[in-house]
Amino acid sequence: MKKYLLLLPVLFCLVLQGCLKDKIIKTYSILVPVYKSKTEVYANIKSNIPRDIASPGKLFIIGNYIFLNEIDKGVHVIDNSNPANPMVKTFIDIPGNLDIAVKGNTLYADLYGDLVVVDIANPLDAKFVKYIPHVFPERVYANGFISDSSRIIVDWIKKDTTVRVNNGGIYYDMLLISSLSQTGGPRGPGSSGIGTGPVGIAGSMARFSIVNEYLYTVNSSTLRSFNIADTRNPVSTSTRQVGWNIETIYPFSNKLFIGSMNGMFIFDISNPAAPVAQGQFTHFRSCDPVVADNNYAYVTLRGGTACGGFTNQLDVVNISNLQSPSLAKTYPLTNPHGLAKDNNLLFICDGIDGLKMYDATDPLNILLKKTVTGIETYDVIAWNNNLLVVAKDGLYQYDYSNPATLVQKSKLAVKK
């Protein structure tokens, strides 16, 4: 069958006479990896000169500092002593970074498949401490591209490649596209200062969570626990298979709420070294960040892209019986991402539909109070009447002390 398919373009050209002599110019954009040795990369995991925010991802706050991920590049360190005028002070270069968490004087971050430990006793003079290999083994590159084990990819250079091919050379074109795609890009979001022990706050899209003396991380299928009593030396205490397509982790009380594309998992951490599965809520396939309070979990479901499905909604889940969570109410949304809850206020990043603030006094009758349009939102943290929102065009801060409105305090804009 393949033989005849390959002959079809040739037969067609013979009918048109002379087309075999024609040439077609094709241009392809390819991404070529830029490498550095591991020694160079580790030496550069420190406070470097500030850089422009270009692709903001996840965030973490502790004391007067915001740590904002620059997707696959590292971490912006932002002095937020005055939320009306936040100042980007320095940048910690961590290639392949997506997630961050802080306890006391120590920052934890992923570097592709490894977990790195960074001393931030002085956040403006960060220092690399160590790395733990293969904590996130699922971090791969698109189209089967394999990284050099002795080096680390620190950037990608886009190049346009022009080739001349015979008209009708369908089979040749496909081979060329396949070959060039092998270099595709990565696949793959208080106190007066930082003390020796405080734990900060992460957004709902986080894959890292710190509860007391333990760091919990999730990858696509696994929950791992690390004892960080000695913050500079995490010690792995357990590895649990959770399921597939795991996305987020959120701590509340002595529980971990883990979001996946297929449902929400609840783990008990009464024994923090070895979490125990306690309950599960299943939903249609979709992306699934989650936050919780004493009686309910709030789950945003988002369809499309890698998430699959077409569901875009908020599920309110009754967790009074942790062994058997049940759906209490569903609210339609447009393209929900991260969310946060502070007392009776619920904040949802509804993607291209902006930021939405709800009165959730009655979870079965949530009322929309305010919508901020014109921004494409990703994740949010609500703390002490100050709302931090990561959007496609920057980091916003709002005052929500008046539950009837939101007042913008500042914006750190993405530089284009």
Short mmCIF file of C-alpha atoms in Angstrom, two decimals:
data_model
loop_
_atom_site.label_atom_id
_atom_site.label_comp_id
_atom_site.label_asym_id
_atom_site.label_seq_id
_atom_site.Cartn_x
_atom_site.Cartn_y
_atom_site.Cartn_z
CA MET A 1 0.00 0.00 0.00
CA LYS A 2 2.83 2.39 0.88
CA LYS A 3 4.46 1.72 -2.50
CA TYR A 4 1.40 2.94 -4.39
CA LEU A 5 0.93 5.97 -2.16
CA LEU A 6 4.48 7.12 -2.86
CA LEU A 7 3.97 6.75 -6.63
CA LEU A 8 0.86 8.92 -6.72
CA PRO A 9 2.68 12.32 -6.65
CA VAL A 10 4.99 11.16 -9.45
CA LEU A 11 2.12 9.99 -11.69
CA PHE A 12 0.31 13.26 -11.05
CA CYS A 13 3.39 15.25 -12.06
CA LEU A 14 3.80 13.25 -15.29
CA VAL A 15 0.27 14.20 -16.28
CA LEU A 16 1.08 17.88 -15.77
CA GLN A 17 4.35 17.53 -17.76
CA GLY A 18 7.54 18.95 -16.43
CA CYS A 19 6.55 19.45 -12.82
CA LEU A 20 9.34 17.16 -11.67
CA LYS A 21 11.74 19.91 -12.68
CA ASP A 22 10.03 22.41 -10.34
CA LYS A 23 11.48 23.15 -6.95
CA ILE A 24 9.71 24.27 -3.78
CA ILE A 25 11.37 26.35 -1.11
CA LYS A 26 10.31 25.34 2.41
CA THR A 27 11.27 27.13 5.62
CA TYR A 28 11.11 25.46 9.03
CA SER A 29 11.58 27.00 12.48
CA ILE A 30 13.60 24.79 14.76
CA LEU A 31 14.77 25.13 18.36
CA VAL A 32 18.40 24.27 19.05
CA PRO A 33 19.44 23.56 22.68
CA VAL A 34 22.10 25.64 24.42
CA TYR A 35 24.15 23.62 26.89
CA LYS A 36 26.28 24.39 29.92
CA SER A 37 28.19 21.96 32.08
CA LYS A 38 26.64 20.98 35.39
CA THR A 39 29.50 22.72 37.17
CA GLU A 40 28.69 26.00 35.39
CA VAL A 41 24.97 25.67 36.09
CA TYR A 42 25.35 24.94 39.80
CA ALA A 43 27.85 27.79 40.20
CA ASN A 44 25.30 30.17 38.70
CA ILE A 45 22.44 29.16 41.04
CA LYS A 46 22.85 32.35 43.05
CA SER A 47 21.63 35.92 43.16
CA ASN A 48 22.34 37.47 39.78
CA ILE A 49 21.35 40.83 38.32
CA PRO A 50 17.58 41.30 37.96
CA ARG A 51 16.09 40.39 34.61
CA ASP A 52 12.83 41.35 32.96
CA ILE A 53 9.78 39.24 33.69
CA ALA A 54 8.97 37.49 30.41
CA SER A 55 7.05 34.30 31.16
CA PRO A 56 5.73 34.32 34.75
CA GLY A 57 4.72 31.03 36.32
CA LYS A 58 4.13 29.92 39.90
CA LEU A 59 4.74 32.05 42.96
CA PHE A 60 5.50 31.73 46.65
CA ILE A 61 5.36 34.40 49.34
CA ILE A 62 7.07 34.54 52.72
CA GLY A 63 7.55 37.59 54.90
CA ASN A 64 8.15 40.61 52.72
CA TYR A 65 9.40 38.61 49.75
CA ILE A 66 7.76 37.20 46.66
CA PHE A 67 9.49 34.41 44.77
CA LEU A 68 8.14 34.34 41.22
CA ASN A 69 9.04 31.57 38.80
CA GLU A 70 10.23 32.51 35.32
CA ILE A 71 9.19 29.40 33.41
CA ASP A 72 12.16 27.10 32.73
CA LYS A 73 14.62 29.88 33.66
CA GLY A 74 14.66 30.49 37.40
CA VAL A 75 13.24 32.69 40.14
CA HIS A 76 12.67 36.44 40.45
CA VAL A 77 13.22 37.67 44.03
CA ILE A 78 10.86 40.58 44.70
CA ASP A 79 10.90 42.86 47.74
CA ASN A 80 7.24 43.41 48.58
CA SER A 81 7.68 45.56 51.69
CA ASN A 82 5.45 48.07 49.91
CA PRO A 83 2.85 46.18 47.80
CA ALA A 84 2.11 49.42 45.98
CA ASN A 85 5.70 49.47 44.72
CA PRO A 86 7.22 45.97 44.58
CA MET A 87 10.87 45.89 43.57
CA VAL A 88 12.55 43.09 41.62
CA LYS A 89 15.85 42.77 43.43
CA THR A 90 17.63 39.81 41.92
CA PHE A 91 17.27 36.68 39.80
CA ILE A 92 18.28 33.13 40.73
CA ASP A 93 19.18 31.20 37.58
CA ILE A 94 17.69 27.67 37.72
CA PRO A 95 17.28 26.09 34.27
CA GLY A 96 14.16 23.98 33.86
CA ASN A 97 12.52 25.50 36.93
CA LEU A 98 8.74 25.35 37.34
CA ASP A 99 8.10 24.96 41.09
CA ILE A 100 9.36 26.62 44.26
CA ALA A 101 8.80 26.47 48.02
CA VAL A 102 10.50 28.16 50.97
CA LYS A 103 11.03 27.27 54.61
CA GLY A 104 12.96 29.67 56.77
CA ASN A 105 16.29 30.41 55.11
CA THR A 106 16.01 27.73 52.44
CA LEU A 107 14.45 27.66 48.97
CA TYR A 108 13.59 24.41 47.21
CA ALA A 109 13.18 24.31 43.44
CA ASP A 110 13.10 21.84 40.59
CA LEU A 111 15.85 21.87 37.99
CA TYR A 112 14.31 19.67 35.31
CA GLY A 113 14.32 16.25 37.02
CA ASP A 114 16.37 17.25 40.07
CA LEU A 115 15.49 19.00 43.33
CA VAL A 116 17.87 21.83 44.25
CA VAL A 117 18.42 23.43 47.65
CA VAL A 118 19.34 27.12 47.85
CA ASP A 119 20.45 29.14 50.88
CA ILE A 120 18.46 32.40 51.06
CA ALA A 121 19.42 33.55 54.56
CA ASN A 122 19.99 36.77 52.67
CA PRO A 123 17.48 36.62 49.80
CA LEU A 124 19.57 39.11 47.88
CA ASP A 125 22.65 36.90 48.16
CA ALA A 126 21.33 33.39 47.45
CA LYS A 127 23.79 30.48 47.37
CA PHE A 128 23.51 26.99 45.91
CA VAL A 129 23.70 24.27 48.57
CA LYS A 130 23.08 20.91 46.89
CA TYR A 131 20.90 18.95 44.52
CA ILE A 132 18.99 15.68 44.83
CA PRO A 133 18.85 13.81 41.51
CA HIS A 134 15.88 12.15 39.77
CA VAL A 135 13.09 13.45 42.01
CA PHE A 136 11.00 14.32 38.94
CA PRO A 137 11.91 11.67 36.38
CA GLU A 138 9.01 12.51 34.08
CA ARG A 139 10.54 15.83 32.98
CA VAL A 140 11.32 15.21 29.31
CA TYR A 141 11.64 17.19 26.10
CA ALA A 142 9.24 17.22 23.20
CA ASN A 143 9.47 14.85 20.25
CA GLY A 144 11.78 12.41 21.97
CA PHE A 145 14.71 14.82 22.34
CA ILE A 146 17.19 13.45 24.90
CA SER A 147 19.37 15.75 26.96
CA ASP A 148 23.08 15.13 27.42
CA SER A 149 23.52 13.56 30.87
CA SER A 150 26.76 15.44 31.51
CA ARG A 151 25.33 18.86 30.65
CA ILE A 152 22.18 20.89 31.24
CA ILE A 153 20.08 22.76 28.72
CA VAL A 154 19.93 26.40 29.78
CA ASP A 155 18.20 27.93 26.77
CA TRP A 156 16.88 27.32 23.27
CA ILE A 157 17.79 29.27 20.13
CA LYS A 158 15.17 29.58 17.43
CA LYS A 159 16.53 29.18 13.91
CA ASP A 160 14.81 29.32 10.54
CA THR A 161 16.06 26.65 8.16
CA THR A 162 15.31 26.85 4.43
CA VAL A 163 15.51 23.79 2.18
CA ARG A 164 14.83 23.19 -1.52
CA VAL A 165 12.84 20.05 -2.32
CA ASN A 166 11.28 18.52 -5.42
CA ASN A 167 7.64 19.38 -5.95
CA GLY A 168 5.61 16.40 -4.87
CA GLY A 169 8.34 15.11 -2.56
CA ILE A 170 5.82 14.26 0.15
CA TYR A 171 7.76 11.38 1.67
CA TYR A 172 10.97 13.45 1.78
CA ASP A 173 9.14 16.34 3.45
CA MET A 174 7.84 14.12 6.20
CA LEU A 175 11.30 12.74 6.90
CA LEU A 176 12.71 16.27 7.07
CA ILE A 177 10.01 17.49 9.45
CA SER A 178 10.54 14.47 11.68
CA SER A 179 14.29 15.04 11.74
CA LEU A 180 14.05 18.74 12.52
CA SER A 181 11.44 18.25 15.24
CA GLN A 182 13.91 16.24 17.29
CA THR A 183 15.25 19.56 18.59
CA GLY A 184 11.87 20.78 19.76
CA GLY A 185 11.60 22.88 22.92
CA PRO A 186 10.92 21.71 26.43
CA ARG A 187 7.53 20.37 27.44
CA GLY A 188 6.31 21.06 30.08
CA PRO A 189 3.66 26.88 35.30
CA GLY A 190 4.54 37.05 57.82
CA SER A 191 7.38 38.57 59.32
CA SER A 192 9.53 41.56 58.62
CA GLY A 193 11.89 39.30 56.73
CA ILE A 194 12.77 35.63 56.31
CA GLY A 195 13.47 33.96 59.62
CA THR A 196 14.90 30.53 60.42
CA GLY A 197 11.65 28.60 60.50
CA PRO A 198 8.53 30.23 59.01
CA VAL A 199 6.75 28.57 56.12
CA GLY A 200 5.27 30.75 53.42
CA ILE A 201 2.29 30.40 51.10
CA ALA A 202 2.14 28.85 47.64
CA GLY A 203 -0.42 29.28 44.92
CA SER A 204 -2.95 26.58 44.07
CA MET A 205 -1.03 25.49 40.95
CA ALA A 206 1.93 24.35 43.08
CA ARG A 207 3.48 20.90 42.97
CA PHE A 208 5.48 21.59 46.16
CA SER A 209 4.01 21.96 49.64
CA ILE A 210 5.64 22.44 53.04
CA VAL A 211 3.88 21.41 56.25
CA ASN A 212 5.89 21.93 59.42
CA GLU A 213 9.08 19.86 59.07
CA TYR A 214 8.16 18.15 55.79
CA LEU A 215 8.36 18.99 52.11
CA TYR A 216 5.88 17.19 49.86
CA THR A 217 6.31 17.05 46.09
CA VAL A 218 4.20 15.52 43.34
CA ASN A 219 5.12 14.57 39.83
CA SER A 220 2.84 13.03 37.22
CA SER A 221 2.11 9.94 39.33
CA THR A 222 4.00 10.07 42.62
CA LEU A 223 3.82 11.79 46.01
CA ARG A 224 7.18 12.11 47.76
CA SER A 225 7.89 13.17 51.34
CA PHE A 226 11.11 14.78 52.59
CA ASN A 227 12.07 15.50 56.18
CA ILE A 228 13.45 19.05 56.21
CA ALA A 229 14.06 19.46 59.94
CA ASP A 230 17.55 20.23 58.71
CA THR A 231 16.39 22.54 55.94
CA ARG A 232 19.64 22.29 54.00
CA ASN A 233 19.55 18.50 53.88
CA PRO A 234 16.19 17.06 52.79
CA VAL A 235 15.86 13.37 53.61
CA SER A 236 13.42 11.28 51.57
CA THR A 237 11.04 9.40 53.90
CA SER A 238 8.44 7.93 51.55
CA THR A 239 7.33 7.59 47.94
CA ARG A 240 3.69 6.84 47.18
CA GLN A 241 2.06 6.09 43.86
CA VAL A 242 -1.03 8.30 43.70
CA GLY A 243 -2.45 7.79 40.23
CA TRP A 244 -1.81 9.33 36.83
CA ASN A 245 -1.77 12.88 35.50
CA ILE A 246 -1.16 14.40 38.94
CA GLU A 247 -0.98 18.21 38.75
CA THR A 248 -1.21 20.07 42.06
CA ILE A 249 -0.93 19.73 45.83
CA TYR A 250 -2.62 21.82 48.53
CA PRO A 251 -2.23 21.40 52.32
CA PHE A 252 -5.01 22.03 54.83
CA SER A 253 -4.99 21.01 58.48
CA ASN A 254 -3.33 17.58 58.53
CA LYS A 255 -4.42 16.71 54.99
CA LEU A 256 -2.98 16.98 51.51
CA PHE A 257 -5.43 17.62 48.67
CA ILE A 258 -3.92 16.43 45.40
CA GLY A 259 -5.43 17.47 42.07
CA SER A 260 -5.19 15.34 38.95
CA MET A 261 -6.75 15.34 35.50
CA ASN A 262 -9.13 12.61 36.65
CA GLY A 263 -10.00 13.58 40.21
CA MET A 264 -8.98 14.82 43.65
CA PHE A 265 -7.08 12.65 46.13
CA ILE A 266 -6.98 13.23 49.90
CA PHE A 267 -4.02 12.05 51.96
CA ASP A 268 -3.77 12.09 55.75
CA ILE A 269 -0.43 13.30 57.15
CA SER A 270 -0.99 12.57 60.84
CA ASN A 271 2.24 10.66 60.35
CA PRO A 272 3.97 13.28 58.22
CA ALA A 273 6.75 10.95 57.10
CA ALA A 274 4.32 8.55 55.43
CA PRO A 275 1.09 10.04 54.02
CA VAL A 276 -1.88 7.67 53.88
CA ALA A 277 -4.60 7.74 51.22
CA GLN A 278 -7.92 8.68 52.80
CA GLY A 279 -10.42 9.59 50.09
CA GLN A 280 -10.95 10.31 46.41
CA PHE A 281 -13.34 12.36 44.28
CA THR A 282 -13.53 11.49 40.59
CA HIS A 283 -14.52 13.86 37.78
CA PHE A 284 -14.38 14.11 34.00
CA ARG A 285 -10.90 14.41 32.52
CA SER A 286 -9.69 18.01 32.89
CA CYS A 287 -7.03 20.10 34.64
CA ASP A 288 -7.73 20.31 38.34
CA PRO A 289 -6.23 22.69 40.93
CA VAL A 290 -7.91 22.55 44.35
CA VAL A 291 -8.14 24.48 47.64
CA ALA A 292 -10.04 23.46 50.78
CA ASP A 293 -11.45 24.56 54.12
CA ASN A 294 -13.00 22.65 57.01
CA ASN A 295 -16.08 21.40 55.17
CA TYR A 296 -15.59 21.85 51.43
CA ALA A 297 -12.99 21.52 48.70
CA TYR A 298 -13.14 23.90 45.74
CA VAL A 299 -11.97 22.39 42.47
CA THR A 300 -11.64 24.23 39.16
CA LEU A 301 -11.94 22.01 36.10
CA ARG A 302 -10.45 23.16 32.83
CA GLY A 303 -10.65 21.41 29.48
CA GLY A 304 -8.65 21.71 26.30
CA THR A 305 -4.95 21.26 25.37
CA ALA A 306 -3.19 18.57 27.40
CA CYS A 307 -6.04 18.48 29.91
CA GLY A 308 -8.47 16.88 27.49
CA GLY A 309 -12.23 17.16 27.75
CA PHE A 310 -14.41 20.22 27.42
CA THR A 311 -15.36 20.87 31.05
CA ASN A 312 -14.90 24.40 32.42
CA GLN A 313 -16.44 24.77 35.85
CA LEU A 314 -16.04 25.04 39.61
CA ASP A 315 -16.96 21.94 41.60
CA VAL A 316 -17.74 22.42 45.28
CA VAL A 317 -17.08 19.09 47.01
CA ASN A 318 -18.42 18.16 50.44
CA ILE A 319 -15.53 16.70 52.46
CA SER A 320 -17.31 16.25 55.79
CA ASN A 321 -16.80 12.53 55.14
CA LEU A 322 -13.19 12.41 53.96
CA GLN A 323 -13.45 8.76 53.01
CA SER A 324 -16.29 9.52 50.61
CA PRO A 325 -16.24 13.10 49.24
CA SER A 326 -19.36 14.06 47.32
CA LEU A 327 -20.24 16.76 44.78
CA ALA A 328 -22.30 19.52 46.41
CA LYS A 329 -22.63 22.09 43.62
CA THR A 330 -21.24 22.99 40.19
CA TYR A 331 -20.77 26.52 38.79
CA PRO A 332 -20.00 27.20 35.10
CA LEU A 333 -16.81 29.06 34.20
CA THR A 334 -14.91 29.95 31.02
CA ASN A 335 -11.33 28.66 31.41
CA PRO A 336 -10.50 28.41 35.13
CA HIS A 337 -6.97 28.00 36.42
CA GLY A 338 -5.77 28.78 39.96
CA LEU A 339 -7.94 29.79 42.90
CA ALA A 340 -7.65 30.99 46.50
CA LYS A 341 -9.95 31.33 49.50
CA ASP A 342 -9.74 33.66 52.49
CA ASN A 343 -12.58 33.36 54.97
CA ASN A 344 -15.77 33.85 52.93
CA LEU A 345 -14.09 35.26 49.82
CA LEU A 346 -13.22 32.96 46.92
CA PHE A 347 -10.96 34.15 44.08
CA ILE A 348 -10.77 32.34 40.75
CA CYS A 349 -8.40 32.93 37.84
CA ASP A 350 -10.77 32.34 34.93
CA GLY A 351 -8.13 32.50 32.20
CA ILE A 352 -9.09 34.87 29.39
CA ASP A 353 -12.18 35.91 31.36
CA GLY A 354 -9.98 37.56 33.98
CA LEU A 355 -10.10 37.49 37.76
CA LYS A 356 -13.35 36.75 39.61
CA MET A 357 -14.17 37.38 43.27
CA TYR A 358 -17.06 35.52 44.91
CA ASP A 359 -18.88 35.61 48.21
CA ALA A 360 -18.69 31.96 49.30
CA THR A 361 -20.43 32.37 52.66
CA ASP A 362 -22.88 29.74 51.44
CA PRO A 363 -20.92 27.26 49.27
CA LEU A 364 -24.20 26.10 47.74
CA ASN A 365 -25.04 29.63 46.64
CA ILE A 366 -21.77 31.33 45.70
CA LEU A 367 -22.30 34.90 44.52
CA LEU A 368 -20.12 36.73 42.00
CA LYS A 369 -19.12 40.09 43.51
CA LYS A 370 -16.49 41.43 41.12
CA THR A 371 -14.84 40.62 37.79
CA VAL A 372 -11.56 42.15 36.64
CA THR A 373 -11.44 41.89 32.86
CA GLY A 374 -8.71 42.60 30.34
CA ILE A 375 -6.16 40.24 31.92
CA GLU A 376 -5.51 36.56 31.27
CA THR A 377 -5.03 35.07 34.73
CA TYR A 378 -3.13 31.96 35.87
CA ASP A 379 -2.70 31.71 39.66
CA VAL A 380 -3.54 33.64 42.81
CA ILE A 381 -2.64 33.94 46.50
CA ALA A 382 -4.93 35.69 49.01
CA TRP A 383 -3.28 36.72 52.25
CA ASN A 384 -3.96 39.44 54.79
CA ASN A 385 -6.19 41.48 52.42
CA ASN A 386 -3.50 41.48 49.75
CA LEU A 387 -4.20 39.51 46.57
CA LEU A 388 -1.34 38.46 44.30
CA VAL A 389 -2.35 37.43 40.78
CA VAL A 390 -0.08 35.94 38.14
CA ALA A 391 -1.33 36.88 34.68
CA LYS A 392 0.04 36.50 31.18
CA ASP A 393 1.13 40.15 31.17
CA GLY A 394 2.57 40.39 34.68
CA LEU A 395 2.14 40.16 38.44
CA TYR A 396 -0.77 42.15 39.88
CA GLN A 397 -1.60 43.03 43.48
CA TYR A 398 -5.04 44.02 44.79
CA ASP A 399 -6.49 45.22 48.06
CA TYR A 400 -9.59 43.17 49.00
CA SER A 401 -10.16 44.59 52.48
CA ASN A 402 -13.51 45.88 51.21
CA PRO A 403 -15.38 42.70 50.20
CA ALA A 404 -17.49 44.68 47.74
CA THR A 405 -14.60 45.60 45.46
CA LEU A 406 -10.99 45.07 44.44
CA VAL A 407 -8.50 47.93 44.32
CA GLN A 408 -5.37 47.47 42.23
CA LYS A 409 -2.22 48.35 44.14
CA SER A 410 0.48 47.59 41.59
CA LYS A 411 1.59 45.70 38.52
CA LEU A 412 4.97 44.28 37.58
CA ALA A 413 4.60 44.08 33.83
CA VAL A 414 5.98 41.50 31.46
CA LYS A 415 8.56 43.06 29.14
CA LYS A 416 7.88 42.34 25.49
#
